[in-house]
Coordinates of C-alpha atoms in Angstrom, one line a residue:
X1 CA 5.6 4.5 24.6
X2 CA 4.0 6.4 21.8
X3 CA 2.8 4.5 18.7
X4 CA 1.6 5.9 15.4
X5 CA -1.4 4.2 13.9
X6 CA -2.6 5.5 10.5
X7 CA -6.1 6.9 10.6
X8 CA -7.0 5.0 7.4
X9 CA -5.2 1.7 8.1
X10 CA -8.2 -0.5 8.0
X11 CA -9.9 1.0 4.9
X12 CA -6.6 0.9 3.0
X13 CA -6.1 -2.8 3.8
X14 CA -9.7 -3.6 3.0
X15 CA -9.5 -1.8 -0.3
X16 CA -6.3 -3.6 -1.2
X17 CA -7.8 -7.0 -0.3
X18 CA -10.9 -6.3 -2.3
X19 CA -8.9 -5.2 -5.3
X20 CA -6.7 -8.3 -5.3
X21 CA -9.8 -10.5 -4.8
X22 CA -11.7 -8.9 -7.7
X23 CA -8.6 -9.1 -9.9
X24 CA -8.1 -12.8 -9.3
X25 CA -11.9 -13.4 -9.8
X26 CA -11.8 -11.5 -13.1
X27 CA -8.7 -13.4 -14.4
X28 CA -10.2 -16.7 -13.4
X29 CA -13.7 -16.1 -14.7
X30 CA -13.0 -14.4 -18.0
X31 CA -11.8 -17.6 -19.9
X32 CA -14.8 -19.5 -18.5
X33 CA -17.2 -16.9 -19.7
X34 CA -15.6 -16.7 -23.2
X35 CA -15.7 -20.4 -23.8
X36 CA -19.1 -21.1 -22.2
X37 CA -21.0 -18.4 -24.0
X38 CA -22.0 -20.5 -27.0
X39 CA -25.5 -19.0 -27.4
X40 CA -24.1 -15.5 -28.2
X41 CA -24.0 -14.2 -31.7
X42 CA -20.8 -12.3 -30.9
X43 CA -17.8 -13.5 -32.9
X44 CA -15.1 -15.4 -31.0
X45 CA -12.5 -12.8 -31.8
X46 CA -14.7 -10.1 -30.3
X47 CA -15.2 -12.3 -27.2
X48 CA -11.4 -12.5 -26.8
X49 CA -11.1 -8.8 -27.2
X50 CA -13.8 -8.1 -24.5
X51 CA -12.1 -10.7 -22.2
X52 CA -8.7 -9.1 -22.7
X53 CA -10.1 -5.7 -21.9
X54 CA -11.8 -7.0 -18.7
X55 CA -8.5 -8.6 -17.5
X56 CA -6.4 -5.6 -18.5
X57 CA -8.8 -3.3 -16.5
X58 CA -8.7 -5.6 -13.5
X59 CA -4.9 -6.0 -13.5
X60 CA -4.3 -2.3 -14.3
X61 CA -6.5 -0.9 -11.5
X62 CA -5.0 -3.4 -9.0
X63 CA -1.5 -2.5 -10.0
X64 CA -2.1 1.2 -9.8
X65 CA -3.7 0.8 -6.4
X66 CA -0.8 -1.2 -5.1
X67 CA 1.7 1.3 -6.5
X68 CA -0.2 4.2 -4.9
X69 CA -0.6 2.6 -1.4
X70 CA 2.8 0.8 -1.2
X71 CA 4.4 3.6 0.9
X72 CA 1.4 3.9 3.3
X73 CA 2.6 3.4 6.9
X74 CA 0.0 1.5 8.9
X75 CA 1.8 1.6 12.2
X76 CA 5.1 3.0 13.5
X77 CA 6.9 2.8 16.8
X78 CA 10.3 3.8 18.0
X79 CA 12.6 1.5 19.9
X80 CA 15.9 3.0 21.0
X81 CA 17.5 4.4 17.8
X82 CA 15.4 2.3 15.4
X83 CA 12.0 3.0 13.8
X84 CA 9.7 0.0 13.3
X85 CA 7.5 0.6 10.3
X86 CA 4.6 -1.5 9.1
X87 CA 3.3 -1.3 5.5
X88 CA 1.3 -3.7 3.3
X89 CA 2.6 -6.1 0.7
X90 CA 1.0 -6.6 -2.7
X91 CA -1.4 -9.2 -1.3
X92 CA -2.4 -7.1 1.7
X93 CA -0.2 -8.7 4.3
X94 CA 1.5 -6.6 6.9
X95 CA 5.3 -6.1 6.3
X96 CA 7.4 -4.8 9.1
X97 CA 10.7 -3.0 8.4
X98 CA 13.3 -1.7 10.9
X99 CA 15.0 1.5 10.1
X100 CA 17.8 3.4 11.6
X101 CA 16.9 7.0 12.5
X102 CA 19.9 8.4 10.6
X103 CA 18.6 6.7 7.4
X104 CA 15.4 8.8 7.4
X105 CA 15.2 11.7 5.0
X106 CA 12.2 14.0 4.4
X107 CA 11.9 13.7 0.6
X108 CA 9.1 13.2 -1.8
X109 CA 9.8 10.5 -4.4
X110 CA 6.3 9.2 -5.0
X111 CA 2.9 10.9 -5.2
X112 CA 2.0 9.4 -1.8
X113 CA 5.3 9.6 0.2
X114 CA 6.8 12.2 2.4
X115 CA 10.0 10.5 3.6
X116 CA 12.4 7.8 2.5
X117 CA 14.8 5.3 3.9
X118 CA 18.1 6.5 2.3
X119 CA 19.7 3.1 2.7
X120 CA 17.1 1.2 0.7
X121 CA 15.4 4.2 -1.2
X122 CA 12.0 2.9 0.1
X123 CA 9.4 5.6 0.2
X124 CA 7.0 6.0 3.1
X125 CA 3.9 8.0 3.9
X126 CA 2.6 9.1 7.3
X127 CA -0.2 11.6 8.0
X128 CA 1.5 14.8 9.1
X129 CA -1.6 16.9 9.0
X130 CA -3.6 14.7 11.3
X131 CA -4.2 16.6 14.5
X132 CA -4.4 13.7 16.9
X133 CA -1.3 12.0 15.5
X134 CA 0.9 15.1 15.1
X135 CA 2.4 14.8 18.6
X136 CA 3.1 11.1 18.1
X137 CA 4.8 11.7 14.8
X138 CA 7.0 14.4 16.3
X139 CA 8.0 12.1 19.1
X140 CA 8.8 9.2 16.7
X141 CA 10.5 10.9 13.8
X142 CA 13.1 13.5 13.4
X143 CA 11.0 15.4 10.8

């Protein structure tokens, strides 16, 4: 049986986990740094502003990264008339979804998607220009 495995599955997962970890670290450490920096001549209001900027940058970049890679398909296989698709959750865990073949529509609804599940309107992205995976994708999906 042919199985699609995304060429960048491991780097995407590592990037997501690193982003979540650095976001949590930034959120946790910012208040500590604000209140423990007593030797600084920077006014307290400015410290709050700097801390808020650091937290906003951490949360913002993690949110954008999650939004961008949410449709990225790590693994896909076909079982009878179903397609088993694995993507990542916000926290980098693998989420598996079972789709009916008739619910697949080639449609771009997101900057990083090339098909959707018409039943749930979930967007997905698979590498269609990847030479080694082209045959596998044609076998798995009616694109």
